[in-house]
mmCIF file of C-alpha atoms in Angstrom:
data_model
loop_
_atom_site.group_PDB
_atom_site.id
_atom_site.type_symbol
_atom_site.label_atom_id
_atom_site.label_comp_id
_atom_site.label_asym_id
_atom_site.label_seq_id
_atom_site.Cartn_x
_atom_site.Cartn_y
_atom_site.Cartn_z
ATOM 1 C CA UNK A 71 0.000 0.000 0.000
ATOM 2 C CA UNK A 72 0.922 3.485 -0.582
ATOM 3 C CA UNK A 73 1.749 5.059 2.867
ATOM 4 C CA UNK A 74 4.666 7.053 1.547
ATOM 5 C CA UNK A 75 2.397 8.664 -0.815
ATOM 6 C CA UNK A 76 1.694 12.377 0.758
ATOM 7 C CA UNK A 77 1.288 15.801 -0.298
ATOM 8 C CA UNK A 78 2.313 18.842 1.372
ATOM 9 C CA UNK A 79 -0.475 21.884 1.044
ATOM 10 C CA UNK A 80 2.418 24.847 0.957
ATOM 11 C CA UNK A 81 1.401 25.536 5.039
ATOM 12 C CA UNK A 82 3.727 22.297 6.137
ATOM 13 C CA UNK A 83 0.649 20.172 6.557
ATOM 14 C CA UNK A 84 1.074 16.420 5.007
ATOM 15 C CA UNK A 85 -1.987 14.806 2.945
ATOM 16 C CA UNK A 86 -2.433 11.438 2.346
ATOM 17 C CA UNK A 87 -2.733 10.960 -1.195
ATOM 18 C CA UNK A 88 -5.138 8.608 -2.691
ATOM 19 C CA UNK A 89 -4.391 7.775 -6.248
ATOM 20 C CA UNK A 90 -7.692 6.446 -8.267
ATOM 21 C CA UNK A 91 -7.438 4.357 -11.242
ATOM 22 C CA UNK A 92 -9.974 4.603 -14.500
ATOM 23 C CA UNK A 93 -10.557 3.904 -17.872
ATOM 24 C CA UNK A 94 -9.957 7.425 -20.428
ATOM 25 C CA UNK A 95 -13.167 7.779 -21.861
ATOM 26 C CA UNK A 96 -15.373 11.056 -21.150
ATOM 27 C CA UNK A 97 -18.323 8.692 -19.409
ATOM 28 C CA UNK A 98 -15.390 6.861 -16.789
ATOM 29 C CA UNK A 99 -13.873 10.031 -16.411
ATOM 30 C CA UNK A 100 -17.170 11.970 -15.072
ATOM 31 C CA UNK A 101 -18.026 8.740 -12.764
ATOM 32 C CA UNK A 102 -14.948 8.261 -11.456
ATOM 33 C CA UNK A 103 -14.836 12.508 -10.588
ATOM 34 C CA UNK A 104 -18.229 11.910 -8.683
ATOM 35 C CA UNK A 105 -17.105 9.212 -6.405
ATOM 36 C CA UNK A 106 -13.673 11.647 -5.987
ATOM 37 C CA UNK A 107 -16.039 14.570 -5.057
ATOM 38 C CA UNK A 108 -17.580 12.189 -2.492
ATOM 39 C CA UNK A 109 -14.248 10.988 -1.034
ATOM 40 C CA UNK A 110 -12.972 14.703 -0.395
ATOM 41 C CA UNK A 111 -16.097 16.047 1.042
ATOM 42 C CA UNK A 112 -15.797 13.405 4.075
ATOM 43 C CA UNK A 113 -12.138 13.340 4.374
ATOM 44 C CA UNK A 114 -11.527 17.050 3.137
ATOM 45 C CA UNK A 115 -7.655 16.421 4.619
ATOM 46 C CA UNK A 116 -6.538 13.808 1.369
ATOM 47 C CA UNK A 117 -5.019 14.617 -2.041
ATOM 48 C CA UNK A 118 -6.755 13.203 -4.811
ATOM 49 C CA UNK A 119 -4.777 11.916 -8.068
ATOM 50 C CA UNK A 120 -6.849 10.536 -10.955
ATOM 51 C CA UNK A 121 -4.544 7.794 -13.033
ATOM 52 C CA UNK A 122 -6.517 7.367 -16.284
ATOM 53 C CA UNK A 123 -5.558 3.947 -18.657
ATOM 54 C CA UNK A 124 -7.455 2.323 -21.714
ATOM 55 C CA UNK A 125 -8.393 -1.277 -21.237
ATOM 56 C CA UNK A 126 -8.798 -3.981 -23.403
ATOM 57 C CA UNK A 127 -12.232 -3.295 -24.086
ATOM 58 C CA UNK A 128 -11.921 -0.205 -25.046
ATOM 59 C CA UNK A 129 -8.345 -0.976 -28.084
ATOM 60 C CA UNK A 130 -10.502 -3.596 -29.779
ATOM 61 C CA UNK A 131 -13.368 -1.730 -31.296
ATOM 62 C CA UNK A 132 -14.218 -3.932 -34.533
ATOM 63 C CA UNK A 133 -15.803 -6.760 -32.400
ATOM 64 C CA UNK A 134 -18.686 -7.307 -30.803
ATOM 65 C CA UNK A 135 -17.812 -7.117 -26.722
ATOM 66 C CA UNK A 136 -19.798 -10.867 -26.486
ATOM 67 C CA UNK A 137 -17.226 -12.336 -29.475
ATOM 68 C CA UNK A 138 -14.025 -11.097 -27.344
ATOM 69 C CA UNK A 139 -14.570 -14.010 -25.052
ATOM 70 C CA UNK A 140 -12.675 -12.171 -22.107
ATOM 71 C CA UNK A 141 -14.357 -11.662 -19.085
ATOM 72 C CA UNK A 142 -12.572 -8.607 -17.957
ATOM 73 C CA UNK A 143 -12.145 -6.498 -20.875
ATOM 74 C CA UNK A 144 -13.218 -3.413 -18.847
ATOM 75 C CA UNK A 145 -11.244 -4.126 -15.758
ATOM 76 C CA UNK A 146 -8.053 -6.426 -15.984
ATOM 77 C CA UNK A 147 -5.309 -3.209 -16.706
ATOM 78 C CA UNK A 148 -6.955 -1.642 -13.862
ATOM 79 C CA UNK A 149 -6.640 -4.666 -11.887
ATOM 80 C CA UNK A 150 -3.024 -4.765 -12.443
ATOM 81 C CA UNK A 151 -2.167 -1.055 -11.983
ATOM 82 C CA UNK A 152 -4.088 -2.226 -8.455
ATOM 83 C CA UNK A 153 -1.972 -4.785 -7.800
ATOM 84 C CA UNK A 154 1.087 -3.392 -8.472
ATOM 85 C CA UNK A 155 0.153 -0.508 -5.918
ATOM 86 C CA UNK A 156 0.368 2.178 -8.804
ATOM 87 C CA UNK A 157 -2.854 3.227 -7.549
ATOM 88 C CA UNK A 158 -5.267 2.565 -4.159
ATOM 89 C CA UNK A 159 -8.540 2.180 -5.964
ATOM 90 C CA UNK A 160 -10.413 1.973 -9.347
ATOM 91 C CA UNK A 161 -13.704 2.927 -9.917
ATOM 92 C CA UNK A 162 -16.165 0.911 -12.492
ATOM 93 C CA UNK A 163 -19.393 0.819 -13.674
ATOM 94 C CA UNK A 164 -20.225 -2.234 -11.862
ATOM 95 C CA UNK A 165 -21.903 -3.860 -14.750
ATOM 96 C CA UNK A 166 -18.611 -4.324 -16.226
ATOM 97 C CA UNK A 167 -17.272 -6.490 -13.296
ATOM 98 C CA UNK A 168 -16.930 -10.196 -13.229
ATOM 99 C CA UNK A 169 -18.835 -11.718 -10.559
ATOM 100 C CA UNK A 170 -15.990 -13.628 -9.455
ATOM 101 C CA UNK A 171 -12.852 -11.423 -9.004
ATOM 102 C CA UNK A 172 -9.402 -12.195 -9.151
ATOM 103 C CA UNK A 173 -7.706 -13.295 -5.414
ATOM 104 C CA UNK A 174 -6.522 -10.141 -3.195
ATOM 105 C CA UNK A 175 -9.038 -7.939 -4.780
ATOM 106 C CA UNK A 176 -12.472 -6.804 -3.352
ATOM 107 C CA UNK A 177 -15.194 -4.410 -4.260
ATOM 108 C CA UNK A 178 -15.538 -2.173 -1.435
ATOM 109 C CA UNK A 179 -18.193 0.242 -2.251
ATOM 110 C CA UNK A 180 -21.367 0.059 -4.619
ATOM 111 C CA UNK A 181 -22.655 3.787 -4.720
ATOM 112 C CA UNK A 182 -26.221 4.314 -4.883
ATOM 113 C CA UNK A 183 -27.781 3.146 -8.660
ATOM 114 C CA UNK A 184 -28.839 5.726 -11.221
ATOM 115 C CA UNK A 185 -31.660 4.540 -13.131
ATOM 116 C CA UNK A 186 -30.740 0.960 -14.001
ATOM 117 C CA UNK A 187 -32.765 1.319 -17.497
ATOM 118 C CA UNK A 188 -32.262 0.967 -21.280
ATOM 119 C CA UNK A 189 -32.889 3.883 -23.054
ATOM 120 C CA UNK A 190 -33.721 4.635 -26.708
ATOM 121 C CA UNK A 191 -32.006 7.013 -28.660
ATOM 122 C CA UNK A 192 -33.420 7.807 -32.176
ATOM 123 C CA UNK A 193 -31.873 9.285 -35.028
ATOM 124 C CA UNK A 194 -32.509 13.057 -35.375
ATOM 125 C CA UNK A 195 -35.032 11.940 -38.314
ATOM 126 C CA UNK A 196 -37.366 9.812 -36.729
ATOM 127 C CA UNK A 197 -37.844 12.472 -33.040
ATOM 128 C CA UNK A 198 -41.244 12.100 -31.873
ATOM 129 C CA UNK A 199 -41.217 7.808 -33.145
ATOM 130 C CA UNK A 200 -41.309 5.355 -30.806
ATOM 131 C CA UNK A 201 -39.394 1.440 -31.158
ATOM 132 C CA UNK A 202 -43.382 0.537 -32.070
ATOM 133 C CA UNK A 203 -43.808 2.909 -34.595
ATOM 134 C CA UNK A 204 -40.293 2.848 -36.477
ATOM 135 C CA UNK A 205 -41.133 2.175 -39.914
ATOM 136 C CA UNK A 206 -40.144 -2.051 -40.609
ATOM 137 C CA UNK A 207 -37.058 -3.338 -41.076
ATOM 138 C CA UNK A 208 -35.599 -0.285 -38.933
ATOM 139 C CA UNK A 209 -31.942 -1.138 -38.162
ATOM 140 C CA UNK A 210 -31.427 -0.616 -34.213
ATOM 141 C CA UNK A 211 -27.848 -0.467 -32.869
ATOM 142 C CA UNK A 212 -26.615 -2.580 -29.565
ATOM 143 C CA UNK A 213 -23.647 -4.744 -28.969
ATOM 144 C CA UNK A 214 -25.713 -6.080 -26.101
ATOM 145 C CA UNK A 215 -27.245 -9.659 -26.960
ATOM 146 C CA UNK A 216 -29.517 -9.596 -23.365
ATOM 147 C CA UNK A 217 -30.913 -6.334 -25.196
ATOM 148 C CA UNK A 218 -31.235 -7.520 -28.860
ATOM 149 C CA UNK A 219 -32.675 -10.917 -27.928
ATOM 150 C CA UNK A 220 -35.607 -9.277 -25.975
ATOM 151 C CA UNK A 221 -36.197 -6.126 -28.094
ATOM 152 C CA UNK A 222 -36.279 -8.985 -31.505
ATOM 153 C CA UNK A 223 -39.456 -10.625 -29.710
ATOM 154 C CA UNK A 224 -40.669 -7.347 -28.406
ATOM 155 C CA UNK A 225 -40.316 -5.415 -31.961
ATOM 156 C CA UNK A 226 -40.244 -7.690 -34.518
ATOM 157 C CA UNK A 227 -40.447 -5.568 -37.428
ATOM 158 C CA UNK A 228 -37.276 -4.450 -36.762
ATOM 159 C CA UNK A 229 -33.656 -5.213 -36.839
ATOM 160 C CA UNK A 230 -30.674 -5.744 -34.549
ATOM 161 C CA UNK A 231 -26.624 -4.655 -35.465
ATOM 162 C CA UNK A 232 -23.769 -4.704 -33.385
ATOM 163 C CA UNK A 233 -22.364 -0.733 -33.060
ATOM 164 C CA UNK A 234 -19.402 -0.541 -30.953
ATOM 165 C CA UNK A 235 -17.527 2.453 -29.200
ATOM 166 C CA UNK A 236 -17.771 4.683 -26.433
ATOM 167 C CA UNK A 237 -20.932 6.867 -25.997
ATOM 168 C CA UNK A 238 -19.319 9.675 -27.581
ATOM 169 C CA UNK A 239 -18.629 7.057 -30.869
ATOM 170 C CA UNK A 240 -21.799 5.642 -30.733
ATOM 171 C CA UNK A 241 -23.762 8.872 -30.893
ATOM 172 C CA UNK A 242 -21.951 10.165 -34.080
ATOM 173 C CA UNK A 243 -22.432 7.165 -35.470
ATOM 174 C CA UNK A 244 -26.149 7.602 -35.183
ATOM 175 C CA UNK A 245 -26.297 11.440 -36.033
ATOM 176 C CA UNK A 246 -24.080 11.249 -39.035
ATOM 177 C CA UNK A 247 -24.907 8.385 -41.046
ATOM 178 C CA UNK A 248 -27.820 6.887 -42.112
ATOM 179 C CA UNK A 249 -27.270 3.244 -40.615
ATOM 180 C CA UNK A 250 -28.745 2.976 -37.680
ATOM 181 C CA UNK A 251 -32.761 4.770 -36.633
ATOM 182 C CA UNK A 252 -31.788 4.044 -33.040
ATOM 183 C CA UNK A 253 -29.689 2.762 -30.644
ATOM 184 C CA UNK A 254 -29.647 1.181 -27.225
ATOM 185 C CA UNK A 255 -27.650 2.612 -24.425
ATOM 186 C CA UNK A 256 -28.044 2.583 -20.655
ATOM 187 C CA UNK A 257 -30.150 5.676 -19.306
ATOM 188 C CA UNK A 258 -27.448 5.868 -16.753
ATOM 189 C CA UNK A 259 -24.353 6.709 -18.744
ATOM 190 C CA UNK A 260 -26.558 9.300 -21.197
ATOM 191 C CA UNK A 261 -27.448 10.899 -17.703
ATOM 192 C CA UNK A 262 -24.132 10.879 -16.130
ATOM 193 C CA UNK A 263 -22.557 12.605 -19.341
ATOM 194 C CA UNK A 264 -25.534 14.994 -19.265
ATOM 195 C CA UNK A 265 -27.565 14.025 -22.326
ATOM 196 C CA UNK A 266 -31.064 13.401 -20.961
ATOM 197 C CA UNK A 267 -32.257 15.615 -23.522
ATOM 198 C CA UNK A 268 -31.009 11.892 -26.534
ATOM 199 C CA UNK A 269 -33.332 10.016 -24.626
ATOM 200 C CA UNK A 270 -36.272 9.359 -26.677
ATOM 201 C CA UNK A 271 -38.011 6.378 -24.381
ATOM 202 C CA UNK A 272 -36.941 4.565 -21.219
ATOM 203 C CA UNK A 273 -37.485 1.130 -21.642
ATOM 204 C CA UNK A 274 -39.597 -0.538 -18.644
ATOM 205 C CA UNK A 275 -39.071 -4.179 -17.128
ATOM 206 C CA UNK A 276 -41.699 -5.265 -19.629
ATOM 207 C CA UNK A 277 -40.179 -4.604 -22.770
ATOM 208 C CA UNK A 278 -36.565 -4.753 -21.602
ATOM 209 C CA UNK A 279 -35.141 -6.041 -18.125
ATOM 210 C CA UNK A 280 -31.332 -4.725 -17.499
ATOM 211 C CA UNK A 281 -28.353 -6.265 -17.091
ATOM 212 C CA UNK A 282 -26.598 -7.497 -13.459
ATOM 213 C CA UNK A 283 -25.352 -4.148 -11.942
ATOM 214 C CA UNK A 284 -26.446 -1.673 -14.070
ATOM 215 C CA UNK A 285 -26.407 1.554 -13.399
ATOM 216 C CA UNK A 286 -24.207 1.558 -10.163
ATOM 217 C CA UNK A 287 -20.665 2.515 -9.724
ATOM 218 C CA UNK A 288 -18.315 -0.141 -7.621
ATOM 219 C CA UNK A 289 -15.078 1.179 -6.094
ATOM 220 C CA UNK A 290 -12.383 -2.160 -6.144
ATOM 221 C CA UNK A 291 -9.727 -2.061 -3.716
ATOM 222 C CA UNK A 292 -6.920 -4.954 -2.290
ATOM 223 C CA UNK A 293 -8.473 -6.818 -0.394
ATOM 224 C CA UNK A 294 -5.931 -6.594 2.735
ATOM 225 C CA UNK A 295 -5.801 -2.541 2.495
ATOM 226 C CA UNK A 296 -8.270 -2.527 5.502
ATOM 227 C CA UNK A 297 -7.712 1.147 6.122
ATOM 228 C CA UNK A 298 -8.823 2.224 2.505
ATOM 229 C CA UNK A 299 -11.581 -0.388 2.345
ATOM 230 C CA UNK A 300 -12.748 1.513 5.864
ATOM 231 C CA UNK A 301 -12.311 4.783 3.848
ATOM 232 C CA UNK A 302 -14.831 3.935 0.839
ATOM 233 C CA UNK A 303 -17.208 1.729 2.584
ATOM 234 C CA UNK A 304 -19.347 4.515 4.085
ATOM 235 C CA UNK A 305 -20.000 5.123 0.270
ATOM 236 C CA UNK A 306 -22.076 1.779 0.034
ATOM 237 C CA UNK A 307 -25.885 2.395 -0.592
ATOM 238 C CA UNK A 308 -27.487 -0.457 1.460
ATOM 239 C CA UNK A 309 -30.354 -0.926 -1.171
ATOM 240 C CA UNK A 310 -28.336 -0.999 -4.391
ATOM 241 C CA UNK A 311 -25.819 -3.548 -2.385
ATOM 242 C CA UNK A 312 -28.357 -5.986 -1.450
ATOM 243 C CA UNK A 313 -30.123 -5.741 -4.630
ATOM 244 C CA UNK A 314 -26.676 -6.173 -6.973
ATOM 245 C CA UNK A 315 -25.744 -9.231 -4.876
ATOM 246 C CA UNK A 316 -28.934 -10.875 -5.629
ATOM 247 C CA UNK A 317 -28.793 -9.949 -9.520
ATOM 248 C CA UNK A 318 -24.905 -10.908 -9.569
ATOM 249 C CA UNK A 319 -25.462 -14.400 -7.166
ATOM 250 C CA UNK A 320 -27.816 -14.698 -9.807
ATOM 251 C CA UNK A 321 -25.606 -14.489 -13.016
ATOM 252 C CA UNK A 322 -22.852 -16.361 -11.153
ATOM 253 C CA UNK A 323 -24.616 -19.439 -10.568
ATOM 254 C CA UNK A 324 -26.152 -19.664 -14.164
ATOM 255 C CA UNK A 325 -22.673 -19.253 -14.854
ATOM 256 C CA UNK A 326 -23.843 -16.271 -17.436
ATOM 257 C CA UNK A 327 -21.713 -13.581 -18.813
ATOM 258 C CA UNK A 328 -21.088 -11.300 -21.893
ATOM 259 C CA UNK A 329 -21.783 -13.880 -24.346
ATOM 260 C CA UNK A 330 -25.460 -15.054 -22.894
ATOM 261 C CA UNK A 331 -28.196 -12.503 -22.609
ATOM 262 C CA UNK A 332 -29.504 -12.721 -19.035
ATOM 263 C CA UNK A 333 -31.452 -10.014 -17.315
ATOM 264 C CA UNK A 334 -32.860 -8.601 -14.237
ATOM 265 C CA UNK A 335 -35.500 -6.329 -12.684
ATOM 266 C CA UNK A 336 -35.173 -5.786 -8.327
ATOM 267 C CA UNK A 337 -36.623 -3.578 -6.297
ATOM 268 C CA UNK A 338 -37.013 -2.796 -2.718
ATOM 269 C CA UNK A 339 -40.235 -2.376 -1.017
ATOM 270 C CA UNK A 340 -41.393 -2.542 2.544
ATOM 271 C CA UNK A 341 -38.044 -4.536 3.976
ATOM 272 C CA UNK A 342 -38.552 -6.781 0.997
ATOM 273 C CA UNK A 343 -36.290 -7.642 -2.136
ATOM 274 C CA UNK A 344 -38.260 -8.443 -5.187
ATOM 275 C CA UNK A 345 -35.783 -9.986 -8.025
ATOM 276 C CA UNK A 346 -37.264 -11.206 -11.439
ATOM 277 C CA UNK A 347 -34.430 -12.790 -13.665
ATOM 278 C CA UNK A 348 -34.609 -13.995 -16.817
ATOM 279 C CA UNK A 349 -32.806 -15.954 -19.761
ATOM 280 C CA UNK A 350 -33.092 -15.662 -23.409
ATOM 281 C CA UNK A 351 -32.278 -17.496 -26.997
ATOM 282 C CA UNK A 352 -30.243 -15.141 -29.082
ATOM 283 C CA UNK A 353 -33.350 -14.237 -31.117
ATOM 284 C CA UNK A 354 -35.444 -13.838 -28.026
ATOM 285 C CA UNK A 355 -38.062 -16.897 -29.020
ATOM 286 C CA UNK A 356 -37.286 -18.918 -26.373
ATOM 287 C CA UNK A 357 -37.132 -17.421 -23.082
ATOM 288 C CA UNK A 358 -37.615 -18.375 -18.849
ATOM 289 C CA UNK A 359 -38.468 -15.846 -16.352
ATOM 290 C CA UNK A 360 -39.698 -16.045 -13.169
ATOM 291 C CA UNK A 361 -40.017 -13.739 -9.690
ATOM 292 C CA UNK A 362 -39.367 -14.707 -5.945
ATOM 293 C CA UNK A 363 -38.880 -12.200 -3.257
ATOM 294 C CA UNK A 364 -37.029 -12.089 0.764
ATOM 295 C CA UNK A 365 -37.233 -10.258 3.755
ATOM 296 C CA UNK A 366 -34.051 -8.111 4.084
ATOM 297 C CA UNK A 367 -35.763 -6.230 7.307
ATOM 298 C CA UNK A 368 -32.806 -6.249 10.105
ATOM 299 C CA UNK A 369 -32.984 -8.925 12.454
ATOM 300 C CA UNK A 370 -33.404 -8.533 16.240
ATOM 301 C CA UNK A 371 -31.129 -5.659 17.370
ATOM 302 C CA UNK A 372 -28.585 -7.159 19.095
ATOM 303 C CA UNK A 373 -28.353 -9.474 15.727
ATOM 304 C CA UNK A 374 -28.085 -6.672 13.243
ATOM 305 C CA UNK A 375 -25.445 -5.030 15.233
ATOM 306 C CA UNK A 376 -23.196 -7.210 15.363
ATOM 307 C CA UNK A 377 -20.195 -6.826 13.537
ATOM 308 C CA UNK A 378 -19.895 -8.769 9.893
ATOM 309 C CA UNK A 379 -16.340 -9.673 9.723
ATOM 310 C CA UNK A 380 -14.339 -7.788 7.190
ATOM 311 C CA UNK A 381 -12.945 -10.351 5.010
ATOM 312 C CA UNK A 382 -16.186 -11.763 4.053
ATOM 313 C CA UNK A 383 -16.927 -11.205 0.421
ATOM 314 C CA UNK A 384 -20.101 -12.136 -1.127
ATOM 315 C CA UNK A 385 -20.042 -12.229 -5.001
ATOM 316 C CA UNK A 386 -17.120 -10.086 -4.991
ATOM 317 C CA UNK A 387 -18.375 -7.060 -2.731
ATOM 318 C CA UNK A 388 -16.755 -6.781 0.678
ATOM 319 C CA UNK A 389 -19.962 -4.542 3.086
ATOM 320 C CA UNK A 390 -19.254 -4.742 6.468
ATOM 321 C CA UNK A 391 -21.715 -2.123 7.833
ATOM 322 C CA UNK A 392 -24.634 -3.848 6.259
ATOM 323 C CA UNK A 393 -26.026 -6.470 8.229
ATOM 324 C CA UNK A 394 -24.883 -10.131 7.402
ATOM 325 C CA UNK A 395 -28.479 -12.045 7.381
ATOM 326 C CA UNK A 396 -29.812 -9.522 5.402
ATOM 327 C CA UNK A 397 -26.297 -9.898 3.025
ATOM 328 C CA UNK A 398 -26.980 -13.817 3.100
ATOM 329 C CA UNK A 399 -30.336 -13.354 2.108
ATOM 330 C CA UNK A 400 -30.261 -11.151 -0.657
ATOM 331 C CA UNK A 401 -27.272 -13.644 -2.226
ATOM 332 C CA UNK A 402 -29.573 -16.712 -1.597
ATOM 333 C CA UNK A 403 -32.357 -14.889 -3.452
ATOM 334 C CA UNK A 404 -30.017 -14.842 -6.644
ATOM 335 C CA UNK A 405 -29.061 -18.216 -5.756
ATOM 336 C CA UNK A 406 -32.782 -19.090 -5.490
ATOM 337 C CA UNK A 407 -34.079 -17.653 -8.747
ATOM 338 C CA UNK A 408 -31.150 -19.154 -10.655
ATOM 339 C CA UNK A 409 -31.851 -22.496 -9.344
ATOM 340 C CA UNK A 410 -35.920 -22.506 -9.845
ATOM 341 C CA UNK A 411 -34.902 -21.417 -13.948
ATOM 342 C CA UNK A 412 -32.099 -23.811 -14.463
ATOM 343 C CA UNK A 413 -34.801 -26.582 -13.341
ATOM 344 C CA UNK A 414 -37.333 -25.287 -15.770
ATOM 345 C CA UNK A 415 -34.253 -25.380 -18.422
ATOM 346 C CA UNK A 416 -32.658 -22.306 -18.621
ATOM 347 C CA UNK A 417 -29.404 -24.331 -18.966
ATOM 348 C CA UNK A 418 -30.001 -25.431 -22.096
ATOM 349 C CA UNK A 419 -31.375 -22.160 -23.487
ATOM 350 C CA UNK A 420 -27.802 -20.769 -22.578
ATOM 351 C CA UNK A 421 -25.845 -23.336 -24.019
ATOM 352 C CA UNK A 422 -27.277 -22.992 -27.443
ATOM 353 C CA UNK A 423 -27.152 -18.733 -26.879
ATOM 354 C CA UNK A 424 -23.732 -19.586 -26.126
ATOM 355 C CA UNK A 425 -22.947 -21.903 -28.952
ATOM 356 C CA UNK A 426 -24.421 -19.842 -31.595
ATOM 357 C CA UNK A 427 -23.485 -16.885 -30.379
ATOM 358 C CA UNK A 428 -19.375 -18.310 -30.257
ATOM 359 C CA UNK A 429 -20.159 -19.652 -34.292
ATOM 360 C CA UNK A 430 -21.289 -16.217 -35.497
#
């Protein structure tokens, strides 16, 4: 860890410097500012440094993200800048974590969710449209498959291409040709990056359930740093944890990913979690979905006091100051769900998702 790191302020005082790690594009940049803004405001005495990198993900721009085949395109240089102590934290949109993560590392915050829906964004010639009323045969940009193979049974007069980029790219690739009528991004990126004015429609549960995580920012730290996981753990938001372990409990144990399109819709209502999860064909024709719900109400007092022991992760996220039985049941509720769909099947609608999907 980086104790020598420290700053003087010009009046002889020393600052701890904390030295944040992020991807370069405009969208990271913003997010990882916010959580920043939020780390100086309660400990106004530490020096900020923002390390920006490209990953992976964002070098190889002619695929489609579910042909790459690597489950941390988003994440792994970050990892390793982590690892090698070149910087004390990394900030991600959550979405874009693996639910398992590699030994020594832990997430250690999950900031409250921005809205966790698709949005529609339509080409400047077709304002006013809806997905409904696009004219047939419509071309519709994603490089999502959980979004395509929902939207094909939803709208089936129109038609699904892969567009690739950052939001930035993927907007002028809408505006200035004539290829796509819409695209599909998440409501929460177009918001962060101040574009609420693109968003045409937001996409409910019953047209389009979202993917594990999104729309909430994760902060990953080493796992044995116990002084900085203490530092960013007051920025946990105790309904968007419980609700992202159950989505990502869920994915893990249908063993889903990039390259299978799984989705989710939670919510939490009167002390209860309400998760429906779903899996799809690639084309959307085949499809399982089903609800269950769980008390996450604190147990007796003296139970939900006491304290959850640090090194427990569950599906990757380290939160000690949320109680443990409601933590255990909001991962069993993922568990749960998974279970009751891979008994109706859902195991083989993956495997063929997956197998098509890896022969495009």
């Amino acid at each position: 860890m980086s104790e020598e790191a420290s700053a003087s302020d010009g009046n002889g005082k020393v600052s701890r410097v904390i030295r944040i790690g992020t991807r370069k594009s405009q969208l990271a940049r913003i997010q990882t500012d916010s959580v920043a803004d939020k780390l100086k405001e309660l400990y106004p005495d530490i020096h900020i440094e923002i390390v920006a990198m490209s990953t992976t993900g964002d070098k190889i721009l002619d695929t489609a993200l579910s042909k790459i085949g690597e489950k941390s395109l988003f994440t792994k240089e970050l990892e390793n800048a982590l690892e090698r102590n070149e910087v004390d934290l990394v900030v991600h949109s959550l979405k874009d974590l693996p639910t398992s993560l590699p030994p020594g590392f832990t997430i250690g915050a999950v900031l409250k969710r921005e809205n966790p829906h698709d949005a529609v964004v339509l080409h400047p010639k077709h304002i006013g449209k809806t997905l409904d009323t696009l004219p047939e045969n419509s071309v519709i940009g994603t490089s999502s498959l959980r979004r395509a193979a929902q939207l094909k049974k939803r709208f089936p007069h129109l038609e699904f291409k892969d567009i690739r980029g950052n939001l930035n790219t993927r907007l002028k690739k809408l505006d200035e040709k004539e290829d796509f009528a819409a695209i599909i991004l998440a409501a929460a990126g177009l918001r962060r990056m101040g574009w609420d004015n693109r968003i045409s429609m937001i996409l409910g549960p019953e047209d389009c359930m979202y993917a594990v995580g999104q729309g909430a920012l994760a902060v990953e730290v080493r796992a044995r740093d116990v002084d900085i996981l203490e530092m960013v753990s007051v920025l946990h938001d105790p309904d968007t944890v419980l609700r992202c372990m159950a989505e990502r409990a869920f994915l893990r144990h249908l063993e889903g990913g990039c390259s299978v399109p799984v989705a989710v819709y939670t919510q939490v209502k009167d002390s209860q979690l309400y998760m429906t999860g779903a899996v799809y064909s690639l084309d959307g024709s085949d499809s399982l979905k089903d609800t269950m719900q769980t008390s996450i109400a604190a147990a007796a007092a003296d139970k939900s006091l006491e304290e959850v022991d640090e090194r427990v992760q569950r599906v990757g996220i380290t939160a000690s100051k949320i109680p443990g039985d409601a933590q255990d049941r909001a991962e069993r509720l993922g568990v749960d769900l998974a279970n009751l769909l891979l008994s109706k099947g859902a195991k083989e609608i993956l495997t063929v998702a997956r197998q098509l999907n890896d022969a495009r």
